[in-house]
Amino acid sequence: MLVVRNAAQVVCVAADGSRRKCGADLRNIHIREQASVILRGERIDWLGPTSALPPLPPYAQVLDATGKTVLPGFVDSHTHLIFAGSRAEEFEQRLRGATYQEIAAQGGGINATVQRVRHSSAAELQALARPRLQRLLEFGVTTVEVKSGYGLSLADELKSLTAIAELNREGPWELVPTFLGAHAVPPEYGHDRAGYLRLLVEEMLPAVAEAKLAEFCDVFCETGVFRLEESRTLLAAAAKLGFKLKLHADELTPLGGAELAAQLNAASADHLLCITERGIDALAASGTVATLLPGTAFFLGMNYAPARKLIERGVAVALASDCNPGTCPTENLPLVGAMACTQMKMLPAEVVAALTINAAAALGRAERIGSIEPDKQADLTIFDVPDYRQLFYHFGVNHVWRVIKRGRVVHAA
Ligand code: NIG
Ligand code: FE
């Protein structure tokens, strides 16, 4: 039994079993002051005012959280952290005026990382990703979605997904694997897009399904990458094989990806920097979560996704890092939250809900994680601040004091 005693704030996020938050409800995060939480095994057993804390057995391990703030462990629902090498030289090229798409068209971008991943073993990919996962954990992230997508051949995608499965077994983090074989057309298929699509549908998707190495399938639906109708074909084939769906939608150009994600009942439509009015309507009428990645807009120097409009129209908004070597090389998810506040005008309470319950919904896990409620999994982060707003106000530094995963302290600052 682990007891988190007398926190200044316990931010429960949900208290009514709600499994996603939309509109005005997004800021309704159920804060308890001077509160304690009892964890039993891997579950949350009790929470309430410290004054009502029941007598504790002598074997209880007690963490004195006086003056501190407890949140559900953050959920990073969109990362590409299985990669090798750095793209710092492209960063400089972009600062000198080249665009992301120009660099990609010259063989840089995603395909530059693909070459490096193809030359790495599964063990090397694991060794490279492990410190990234550790940094995420140290920033309070207890569940991480991880995409493949820098292999782009059957063997290299299986190798990447195997690395994710091994890292998940290692823990203490919990990983959610996504197959993103449709991240780019690899160089050997440069003049044969149809051939790569056939390989994806006829060989790669069935092999990944058979090996049970991915829960989700994602597609980069973008000008110069996969067209809308190609994305529809791929996702429909994936759904038939039992994958849940995600889509990189309307990131750099407005192609109608948000509408497609809503039509296919995808768990999430991600990025949305260029979402149209019709896309917003489609998401609002669907169960699809809009996952916003402001770190990417920051790093590419682009306009941010219209978070306020999405929230006001009733879309369920989540936030994630997009951690990847090309468009957002950071594991600092609370800093991404600060960007959501200052650049997209999200309120700190909305950011907290977007990084917890709605991010869990984007991974189909809101029944189990994303809020502090009795019977949910005991994933908590304790921050050394007396008020949750200070996480984003005092930005760019790490306020984490303890991270608890499945009822166990897995990181102490
Ligand atoms: O989410 N949009 C596609 N994928 C990544 C970029 C990957 C890369 O540049 O390596 C993204 O922005
Ligand atoms: Fe991405």
CSV table of C-alpha atoms and ligand atoms in Angstrom, one decimal:
chain,number,residue,atom,x,y,z
A,1,MET,CA,0.0,0.0,0.0
A,2,LEU,CA,1.3,3.4,-1.0
A,3,VAL,CA,-0.2,6.6,0.5
A,4,VAL,CA,0.3,10.0,-1.1
A,5,ARG,CA,-0.4,12.2,2.0
A,6,ASN,CA,-1.7,15.7,2.3
A,7,ALA,CA,-1.1,17.2,-1.2
A,8,ALA,CA,-1.9,20.9,-1.6
A,9,GLN,CA,-3.9,19.8,-4.7
A,10,VAL,CA,-5.0,16.5,-6.1
A,11,VAL,CA,-6.1,17.2,-9.7
A,12,CYS,CA,-8.5,14.3,-10.4
A,13,VAL,CA,-9.4,15.5,-13.9
A,14,ALA,CA,-12.6,13.5,-13.9
A,15,ALA,CA,-14.8,12.4,-11.0
A,16,ASP,CA,-17.9,11.1,-12.8
A,17,GLY,CA,-16.5,8.3,-14.9
A,18,SER,CA,-16.4,10.6,-18.0
A,19,ARG,CA,-14.2,9.2,-20.6
A,20,ARG,CA,-13.4,12.3,-22.7
A,21,LYS,CA,-14.0,16.0,-22.2
A,22,CYS,CA,-15.4,18.4,-24.8
A,23,GLY,CA,-16.3,22.1,-24.8
A,24,ALA,CA,-16.7,23.8,-21.5
A,25,ASP,CA,-16.2,20.5,-19.7
A,26,LEU,CA,-12.5,20.4,-20.7
A,27,ARG,CA,-11.7,23.0,-18.0
A,28,ASN,CA,-13.6,21.1,-15.3
A,29,ILE,CA,-10.8,19.2,-13.7
A,30,HIS,CA,-12.1,18.4,-10.2
A,31,ILE,CA,-9.4,19.7,-7.9
A,32,ARG,CA,-9.3,18.6,-4.3
A,33,GLU,CA,-7.2,20.6,-1.8
A,34,GLN,CA,-5.4,19.2,1.2
A,35,ALA,CA,-6.1,15.8,-0.1
A,36,SER,CA,-4.6,12.3,0.1
A,37,VAL,CA,-4.7,9.2,-2.2
A,38,ILE,CA,-4.3,5.6,-1.2
A,39,LEU,CA,-2.9,3.2,-3.8
A,40,ARG,CA,-3.4,-0.6,-3.3
A,41,GLY,CA,-1.4,-2.8,-5.7
A,42,GLU,CA,-1.7,-1.3,-9.2
A,43,ARG,CA,-5.0,0.5,-8.4
A,44,ILE,CA,-6.3,3.7,-6.8
A,45,ASP,CA,-8.1,2.6,-3.7
A,46,TRP,CA,-9.3,5.8,-2.1
A,47,LEU,CA,-9.0,9.6,-2.3
A,48,GLY,CA,-10.4,12.3,-0.1
A,49,PRO,CA,-9.5,15.1,2.3
A,50,THR,CA,-6.5,14.4,4.5
A,51,SER,CA,-8.7,15.0,7.5
A,52,ALA,CA,-10.8,11.9,6.4
A,53,LEU,CA,-7.8,9.6,5.8
A,54,PRO,CA,-8.6,6.2,7.4
A,55,PRO,CA,-6.1,4.7,9.9
A,56,LEU,CA,-3.2,3.2,8.0
A,57,PRO,CA,-1.7,-0.2,8.6
A,58,PRO,CA,2.0,-0.2,9.8
A,59,TYR,CA,3.2,-1.6,6.4
A,60,ALA,CA,1.8,1.3,4.4
A,61,GLN,CA,4.5,3.3,2.6
A,62,VAL,CA,3.7,7.0,3.0
A,63,LEU,CA,4.9,9.9,0.7
A,64,ASP,CA,4.4,13.2,2.4
A,65,ALA,CA,3.1,15.5,-0.4
A,66,THR,CA,2.6,18.6,1.7
A,67,GLY,CA,2.8,21.7,-0.5
A,68,LYS,CA,2.9,19.6,-3.7
A,69,THR,CA,0.4,18.9,-6.6
A,70,VAL,CA,-0.7,15.4,-7.7
A,71,LEU,CA,-1.8,14.8,-11.3
A,72,PRO,CA,-2.7,11.7,-13.3
A,73,GLY,CA,0.5,10.5,-15.1
A,74,PHE,CA,0.7,12.3,-18.4
A,75,VAL,CA,-0.2,10.4,-21.5
A,76,ASP,CA,1.9,11.2,-24.6
A,77,SER,CA,-0.4,9.9,-27.3
A,78,HIS,CA,1.7,10.8,-30.4
A,79,THR,CA,5.5,10.1,-30.7
A,80,HIS,CA,7.9,8.9,-33.3
A,81,LEU,CA,10.7,8.0,-30.9
A,82,ILE,CA,12.1,4.9,-32.7
A,83,PHE,CA,14.7,6.6,-34.8
A,84,ALA,CA,18.5,6.9,-35.3
A,85,GLY,CA,20.6,9.9,-35.9
A,86,SER,CA,20.0,13.6,-35.6
A,87,ARG,CA,18.7,16.1,-38.3
A,88,ALA,CA,20.3,19.2,-36.8
A,89,GLU,CA,21.7,20.1,-40.2
A,90,GLU,CA,18.2,20.3,-41.6
A,91,PHE,CA,17.2,22.5,-38.7
A,92,GLU,CA,19.9,24.9,-39.8
A,93,GLN,CA,18.8,24.6,-43.5
A,94,ARG,CA,15.3,25.6,-42.5
A,95,LEU,CA,16.6,28.5,-40.4
A,96,ARG,CA,18.4,29.7,-43.6
A,97,GLY,CA,15.1,29.6,-45.5
A,98,ALA,CA,14.5,26.1,-46.9
A,99,THR,CA,11.1,24.6,-46.2
A,100,TYR,CA,10.5,21.1,-44.6
A,101,GLN,CA,8.9,20.0,-47.9
A,102,GLU,CA,11.8,21.2,-50.0
A,103,ILE,CA,14.3,19.3,-47.8
A,104,ALA,CA,12.2,16.2,-48.0
A,105,ALA,CA,11.9,16.5,-51.8
A,106,GLN,CA,15.8,16.5,-52.0
A,107,GLY,CA,16.0,13.2,-50.1
A,108,GLY,CA,16.3,14.7,-46.6
A,109,GLY,CA,13.5,14.7,-44.1
A,110,ILE,CA,11.9,11.4,-43.2
A,111,ASN,CA,13.9,9.4,-45.7
A,112,ALA,CA,17.2,10.6,-44.3
A,113,THR,CA,16.2,9.0,-40.9
A,114,VAL,CA,14.9,5.9,-42.8
A,115,GLN,CA,18.5,5.3,-44.1
A,116,ARG,CA,19.9,5.4,-40.6
A,117,VAL,CA,17.1,3.2,-39.1
A,118,ARG,CA,17.7,0.6,-41.9
A,119,HIS,CA,21.4,0.4,-40.8
A,120,SER,CA,20.5,-0.1,-37.1
A,121,SER,CA,19.6,-3.3,-35.4
A,122,ALA,CA,16.5,-3.7,-33.2
A,123,ALA,CA,18.9,-3.7,-30.1
A,124,GLU,CA,20.5,-0.5,-31.3
A,125,LEU,CA,17.1,1.2,-31.9
A,126,GLN,CA,16.1,0.1,-28.4
A,127,ALA,CA,19.3,1.6,-26.9
A,128,LEU,CA,18.6,4.9,-28.7
A,129,ALA,CA,15.0,5.1,-27.6
A,130,ARG,CA,15.5,4.1,-24.0
A,131,PRO,CA,16.9,7.4,-22.8
A,132,ARG,CA,14.1,9.2,-24.7
A,133,LEU,CA,11.5,7.2,-22.8
A,134,GLN,CA,13.4,7.8,-19.5
A,135,ARG,CA,13.4,11.6,-20.2
A,136,LEU,CA,9.6,11.4,-20.9
A,137,LEU,CA,9.1,9.5,-17.6
A,138,GLU,CA,11.2,12.2,-15.8
A,139,PHE,CA,8.8,14.8,-17.2
A,140,GLY,CA,5.9,12.9,-15.7
A,141,VAL,CA,4.8,10.8,-18.7
A,142,THR,CA,3.7,7.3,-17.7
A,143,THR,CA,2.1,6.1,-21.0
A,144,VAL,CA,3.6,6.7,-24.4
A,145,GLU,CA,2.3,5.9,-27.9
A,146,VAL,CA,5.2,5.0,-30.1
A,147,LYS,CA,5.0,4.8,-33.9
A,148,SER,CA,7.2,2.9,-36.3
A,149,GLY,CA,7.6,4.6,-39.7
A,150,TYR,CA,11.3,5.0,-40.3
A,151,GLY,CA,11.8,1.5,-41.7
A,152,LEU,CA,9.4,1.5,-44.6
A,153,SER,CA,10.2,-2.1,-45.6
A,154,LEU,CA,8.5,-5.2,-44.1
A,155,ALA,CA,11.7,-6.2,-42.2
A,156,ASP,CA,12.6,-2.7,-41.0
A,157,GLU,CA,9.1,-2.0,-39.8
A,158,LEU,CA,8.9,-5.3,-38.0
A,159,LYS,CA,12.3,-4.5,-36.5
A,160,SER,CA,11.1,-1.1,-35.2
A,161,LEU,CA,7.9,-2.6,-33.8
A,162,THR,CA,9.9,-5.3,-32.1
A,163,ALA,CA,12.1,-2.7,-30.5
A,164,ILE,CA,8.9,-1.0,-29.2
A,165,ALA,CA,7.5,-4.3,-27.8
A,166,GLU,CA,10.9,-5.1,-26.1
A,167,LEU,CA,11.0,-1.6,-24.5
A,168,ASN,CA,7.4,-2.0,-23.3
A,169,ARG,CA,8.3,-5.3,-21.6
A,170,GLU,CA,11.2,-3.6,-19.9
A,171,GLY,CA,9.0,-0.8,-18.5
A,172,PRO,CA,8.4,0.9,-16.2
A,173,TRP,CA,6.6,3.0,-18.8
A,174,GLU,CA,3.6,1.6,-20.7
A,175,LEU,CA,3.9,1.8,-24.5
A,176,VAL,CA,1.2,1.8,-27.2
A,177,PRO,CA,2.5,0.6,-30.5
A,178,THR,CA,1.4,2.2,-33.8
A,179,PHE,CA,2.2,0.9,-37.3
A,180,LEU,CA,3.1,3.9,-39.5
A,181,GLY,CA,4.5,2.1,-42.6
A,182,ALA,CA,2.7,4.9,-44.5
A,183,HIS,CA,5.0,7.6,-43.2
A,184,ALA,CA,6.6,8.3,-46.6
A,185,VAL,CA,7.2,6.5,-49.9
A,186,PRO,CA,10.6,5.0,-49.6
A,187,PRO,CA,13.3,5.8,-52.2
A,188,GLU,CA,13.2,2.4,-53.9
A,189,TYR,CA,9.5,3.1,-54.7
A,190,GLY,CA,10.0,6.7,-55.7
A,191,HIS,CA,8.5,6.2,-59.1
A,192,ASP,CA,6.1,3.5,-58.1
A,193,ARG,CA,3.7,4.8,-55.5
A,194,ALA,CA,1.1,2.2,-56.4
A,195,GLY,CA,3.7,-0.5,-55.8
A,196,TYR,CA,4.4,0.7,-52.3
A,197,LEU,CA,0.7,1.0,-51.5
A,198,ARG,CA,0.3,-2.6,-52.7
A,199,LEU,CA,3.1,-3.7,-50.5
A,200,LEU,CA,1.5,-2.0,-47.5
A,201,VAL,CA,-1.9,-3.5,-48.0
A,202,GLU,CA,-1.0,-6.9,-49.2
A,203,GLU,CA,2.1,-7.7,-47.2
A,204,MET,CA,3.0,-5.3,-44.4
A,205,LEU,CA,-0.4,-4.7,-42.8
A,206,PRO,CA,-1.2,-8.5,-42.7
A,207,ALA,CA,2.2,-9.3,-41.3
A,208,VAL,CA,2.1,-6.7,-38.6
A,209,ALA,CA,-1.4,-7.8,-37.7
A,210,GLU,CA,-0.3,-11.5,-37.6
A,211,ALA,CA,2.6,-10.7,-35.4
A,212,LYS,CA,0.3,-8.6,-33.1
A,213,LEU,CA,3.0,-5.9,-33.0
A,214,ALA,CA,0.7,-2.8,-33.3
A,215,GLU,CA,-2.6,-1.7,-31.9
A,216,PHE,CA,-3.1,1.3,-34.1
A,217,CYS,CA,-2.4,2.1,-37.8
A,218,ASP,CA,-1.6,5.6,-38.8
A,219,VAL,CA,-1.0,7.3,-42.2
A,220,PHE,CA,0.8,10.6,-43.1
A,221,CYS,CA,-1.9,12.1,-45.3
A,222,GLU,CA,-0.1,15.1,-46.9
A,223,THR,CA,0.7,16.7,-50.2
A,224,GLY,CA,3.7,14.8,-51.6
A,225,VAL,CA,3.2,11.9,-49.2
A,226,PHE,CA,-0.1,9.9,-49.2
A,227,ARG,CA,-3.2,11.4,-50.9
A,228,LEU,CA,-6.6,11.5,-49.3
A,229,GLU,CA,-7.9,8.5,-51.3
A,230,GLU,CA,-4.7,6.5,-50.7
A,231,SER,CA,-5.0,7.2,-47.0
A,232,ARG,CA,-8.6,6.0,-47.1
A,233,THR,CA,-7.7,2.8,-48.8
A,234,LEU,CA,-4.9,2.1,-46.3
A,235,LEU,CA,-6.9,2.8,-43.2
A,236,ALA,CA,-9.9,0.8,-44.5
A,237,ALA,CA,-7.6,-2.2,-45.1
A,238,ALA,CA,-6.1,-1.7,-41.6
A,239,ALA,CA,-9.6,-1.5,-39.9
A,240,LYS,CA,-10.5,-4.8,-41.6
A,241,LEU,CA,-7.5,-6.4,-40.0
A,242,GLY,CA,-8.5,-5.2,-36.6
A,243,PHE,CA,-6.2,-2.1,-36.2
A,244,LYS,CA,-7.6,1.0,-34.5
A,245,LEU,CA,-7.0,4.1,-36.5
A,246,LYS,CA,-5.1,7.4,-36.3
A,247,LEU,CA,-4.3,9.9,-39.0
A,248,HIS,CA,-1.7,12.6,-39.5
A,249,ALA,CA,-4.3,15.1,-40.9
A,250,ASP,CA,-4.1,18.6,-42.3
A,251,GLU,CA,-0.6,19.1,-40.9
A,252,LEU,CA,1.1,21.2,-43.6
A,253,THR,CA,-1.7,21.5,-46.2
A,254,PRO,CA,-5.5,21.1,-45.9
A,255,LEU,CA,-6.3,17.9,-47.7
A,256,GLY,CA,-9.5,16.9,-45.8
A,257,GLY,CA,-7.7,14.5,-43.4
A,258,ALA,CA,-9.9,15.5,-40.4
A,259,GLU,CA,-13.1,14.7,-42.4
A,260,LEU,CA,-11.6,11.3,-43.4
A,261,ALA,CA,-10.6,10.5,-39.8
A,262,ALA,CA,-14.1,11.3,-38.6
A,263,GLN,CA,-15.7,9.2,-41.3
A,264,LEU,CA,-13.6,6.2,-40.5
A,265,ASN,CA,-14.3,6.7,-36.8
A,266,ALA,CA,-10.6,7.0,-36.1
A,267,ALA,CA,-9.5,7.3,-32.4
A,268,SER,CA,-7.7,10.5,-33.3
A,269,ALA,CA,-6.9,13.0,-36.0
A,270,ASP,CA,-3.5,14.5,-35.3
A,271,HIS,CA,-1.7,17.8,-36.0
A,272,LEU,CA,-4.6,19.8,-37.7
A,273,LEU,CA,-2.5,23.0,-38.2
A,274,CYS,CA,-4.5,23.6,-41.5
A,275,ILE,CA,-7.9,22.1,-40.5
A,276,THR,CA,-10.8,23.6,-42.4
A,277,GLU,CA,-14.3,24.6,-41.1
A,278,ARG,CA,-15.7,21.4,-42.6
A,279,GLY,CA,-13.0,19.4,-40.8
A,280,ILE,CA,-13.9,21.0,-37.5
A,281,ASP,CA,-17.6,20.2,-38.1
A,282,ALA,CA,-16.8,16.7,-39.0
A,283,LEU,CA,-14.7,16.1,-35.8
A,284,ALA,CA,-17.3,17.8,-33.6
A,285,ALA,CA,-20.0,15.4,-34.9
A,286,SER,CA,-17.7,12.3,-34.4
A,287,GLY,CA,-16.1,10.5,-31.5
A,288,THR,CA,-12.6,11.2,-32.9
A,289,VAL,CA,-10.2,13.1,-30.7
A,290,ALA,CA,-8.3,16.1,-32.1
A,291,THR,CA,-4.7,15.7,-31.0
A,292,LEU,CA,-2.8,18.9,-31.2
A,293,LEU,CA,1.0,19.1,-31.3
A,294,PRO,CA,2.1,22.7,-30.7
A,295,GLY,CA,5.7,21.8,-30.3
A,296,THR,CA,5.7,21.0,-34.0
A,297,ALA,CA,4.2,24.3,-35.0
A,298,PHE,CA,6.8,26.0,-32.7
A,299,PHE,CA,9.7,24.1,-34.2
A,300,LEU,CA,8.6,24.6,-37.9
A,301,GLY,CA,7.7,28.2,-37.3
A,302,MET,CA,4.1,27.6,-38.5
A,303,ASN,CA,0.7,28.9,-37.3
A,304,TYR,CA,-0.7,26.9,-34.5
A,305,ALA,CA,-3.8,24.7,-34.7
A,306,PRO,CA,-7.1,26.6,-33.9
A,307,ALA,CA,-7.4,25.1,-30.4
A,308,ARG,CA,-10.0,27.6,-29.1
A,309,LYS,CA,-12.2,27.2,-32.1
A,310,LEU,CA,-12.0,23.4,-31.8
A,311,ILE,CA,-12.9,23.5,-28.1
A,312,GLU,CA,-15.7,26.0,-28.6
A,313,ARG,CA,-17.2,23.8,-31.3
A,314,GLY,CA,-17.3,20.9,-28.9
A,315,VAL,CA,-14.3,18.8,-30.3
A,316,ALA,CA,-12.5,16.6,-27.7
A,317,VAL,CA,-8.9,18.1,-27.8
A,318,ALA,CA,-5.8,16.3,-26.7
A,319,LEU,CA,-2.2,17.4,-26.6
A,320,ALA,CA,0.9,15.4,-27.4
A,321,SER,CA,4.7,15.9,-28.0
A,322,ASP,CA,5.1,14.5,-31.6
A,323,CYS,CA,8.7,13.7,-30.3
A,324,ASN,CA,10.6,13.0,-33.6
A,325,PRO,CA,14.0,14.0,-35.1
A,326,GLY,CA,12.6,16.2,-37.9
A,327,THR,CA,9.7,18.4,-36.6
A,328,CYS,CA,9.8,18.3,-32.8
A,329,PRO,CA,12.9,16.9,-31.1
A,330,THR,CA,11.8,17.2,-27.5
A,331,GLU,CA,10.5,15.1,-24.6
A,332,ASN,CA,9.5,18.1,-22.5
A,333,LEU,CA,5.7,17.5,-22.6
A,334,PRO,CA,5.0,20.2,-19.9
A,335,LEU,CA,6.8,22.7,-22.1
A,336,VAL,CA,4.4,21.7,-24.9
A,337,GLY,CA,1.6,22.4,-22.4
A,338,ALA,CA,3.1,25.9,-21.9
A,339,MET,CA,3.1,26.4,-25.6
A,340,ALA,CA,-0.6,25.4,-25.7
A,341,CYS,CA,-1.3,28.1,-23.2
A,342,THR,CA,0.7,31.0,-24.6
A,343,GLN,CA,0.3,30.2,-28.4
A,344,MET,CA,-3.1,28.6,-28.6
A,345,LYS,CA,-4.7,30.3,-25.6
A,346,MET,CA,-5.7,27.1,-23.9
A,347,LEU,CA,-6.3,27.5,-20.1
A,348,PRO,CA,-4.0,25.5,-17.8
A,349,ALA,CA,-6.9,23.4,-16.7
A,350,GLU,CA,-7.7,22.6,-20.4
A,351,VAL,CA,-4.1,21.6,-21.0
A,352,VAL,CA,-4.2,19.2,-18.0
A,353,ALA,CA,-7.3,17.5,-19.3
A,354,ALA,CA,-5.8,17.4,-22.8
A,355,LEU,CA,-2.6,15.7,-21.5
A,356,THR,CA,-4.5,13.1,-19.4
A,357,ILE,CA,-8.1,11.9,-20.0
A,358,ASN,CA,-8.4,13.1,-23.6
A,359,ALA,CA,-4.9,11.7,-24.5
A,360,ALA,CA,-6.0,8.4,-22.9
A,361,ALA,CA,-9.2,8.6,-25.0
A,362,ALA,CA,-7.0,9.1,-28.1
A,363,LEU,CA,-5.4,5.7,-27.2
A,364,GLY,CA,-8.6,4.0,-26.3
A,365,ARG,CA,-7.5,3.7,-22.7
A,366,ALA,CA,-9.7,6.3,-20.8
A,367,GLU,CA,-11.4,3.5,-18.9
A,368,ARG,CA,-8.2,2.6,-17.2
A,369,ILE,CA,-5.9,5.7,-17.2
A,370,GLY,CA,-6.0,9.5,-17.5
A,371,SER,CA,-7.8,10.5,-14.2
A,372,ILE,CA,-7.5,10.0,-10.5
A,373,GLU,CA,-10.6,8.0,-9.5
A,374,PRO,CA,-11.0,4.9,-7.4
A,375,ASP,CA,-10.4,1.7,-9.2
A,376,LYS,CA,-8.3,3.3,-12.0
A,377,GLN,CA,-4.7,2.3,-12.6
A,378,ALA,CA,-2.4,4.0,-10.0
A,379,ASP,CA,-0.4,6.2,-12.5
A,380,LEU,CA,0.4,9.5,-10.7
A,381,THR,CA,2.9,12.3,-11.0
A,382,ILE,CA,3.7,14.5,-8.0
A,383,PHE,CA,5.0,18.0,-8.8
A,384,ASP,CA,6.9,20.2,-6.5
A,385,VAL,CA,4.5,23.1,-6.9
A,386,PRO,CA,1.5,24.0,-4.7
A,387,ASP,CA,-0.8,24.9,-7.7
A,388,TYR,CA,-1.1,23.0,-11.0
A,389,ARG,CA,-1.0,26.3,-13.0
A,390,GLN,CA,2.6,26.8,-12.0
A,391,LEU,CA,3.5,23.8,-14.3
A,392,PHE,CA,2.9,25.9,-17.4
A,393,TYR,CA,3.6,29.4,-15.8
A,394,HIS,CA,7.1,28.5,-14.6
A,395,PHE,CA,7.9,27.0,-18.0
A,396,GLY,CA,10.7,25.1,-19.5
A,397,VAL,CA,12.0,23.6,-16.2
A,398,ASN,CA,11.1,20.2,-14.7
A,399,HIS,CA,8.8,20.4,-11.6
A,400,VAL,CA,8.5,16.6,-11.2
A,401,TRP,CA,9.1,15.3,-7.7
A,402,ARG,CA,7.9,11.6,-7.9
A,403,VAL,CA,6.5,9.5,-10.7
A,404,ILE,CA,4.3,6.5,-9.8
A,405,LYS,CA,3.4,3.8,-12.4
A,406,ARG,CA,1.0,1.0,-11.5
A,407,GLY,CA,1.3,1.8,-7.8
A,408,ARG,CA,5.1,1.9,-7.6
A,409,VAL,CA,7.5,4.9,-7.4
A,410,VAL,CA,9.5,4.6,-10.6
A,411,HIS,CA,11.2,8.0,-10.6
A,412,ALA,CA,12.4,10.3,-7.7
A,413,ALA,CA,13.8,13.6,-8.7
B,1,NIG,O1,4.6,14.2,-37.1
B,1,NIG,N1,4.3,14.3,-40.1
B,1,NIG,C1,4.9,13.3,-40.2
B,1,NIG,N2,5.8,12.9,-39.3
B,1,NIG,C2,6.5,13.7,-38.4
B,1,NIG,C3,7.7,14.2,-38.9
B,1,NIG,C4,8.7,13.2,-39.1
B,1,NIG,C5,10.0,13.6,-39.5
B,1,NIG,O2,10.2,14.7,-40.1
B,1,NIG,O3,10.9,12.8,-39.3
B,1,NIG,C6,5.5,14.7,-37.8
B,1,NIG,O4,5.7,15.9,-38.0
B,2,FE,FE,3.7,13.0,-36.1
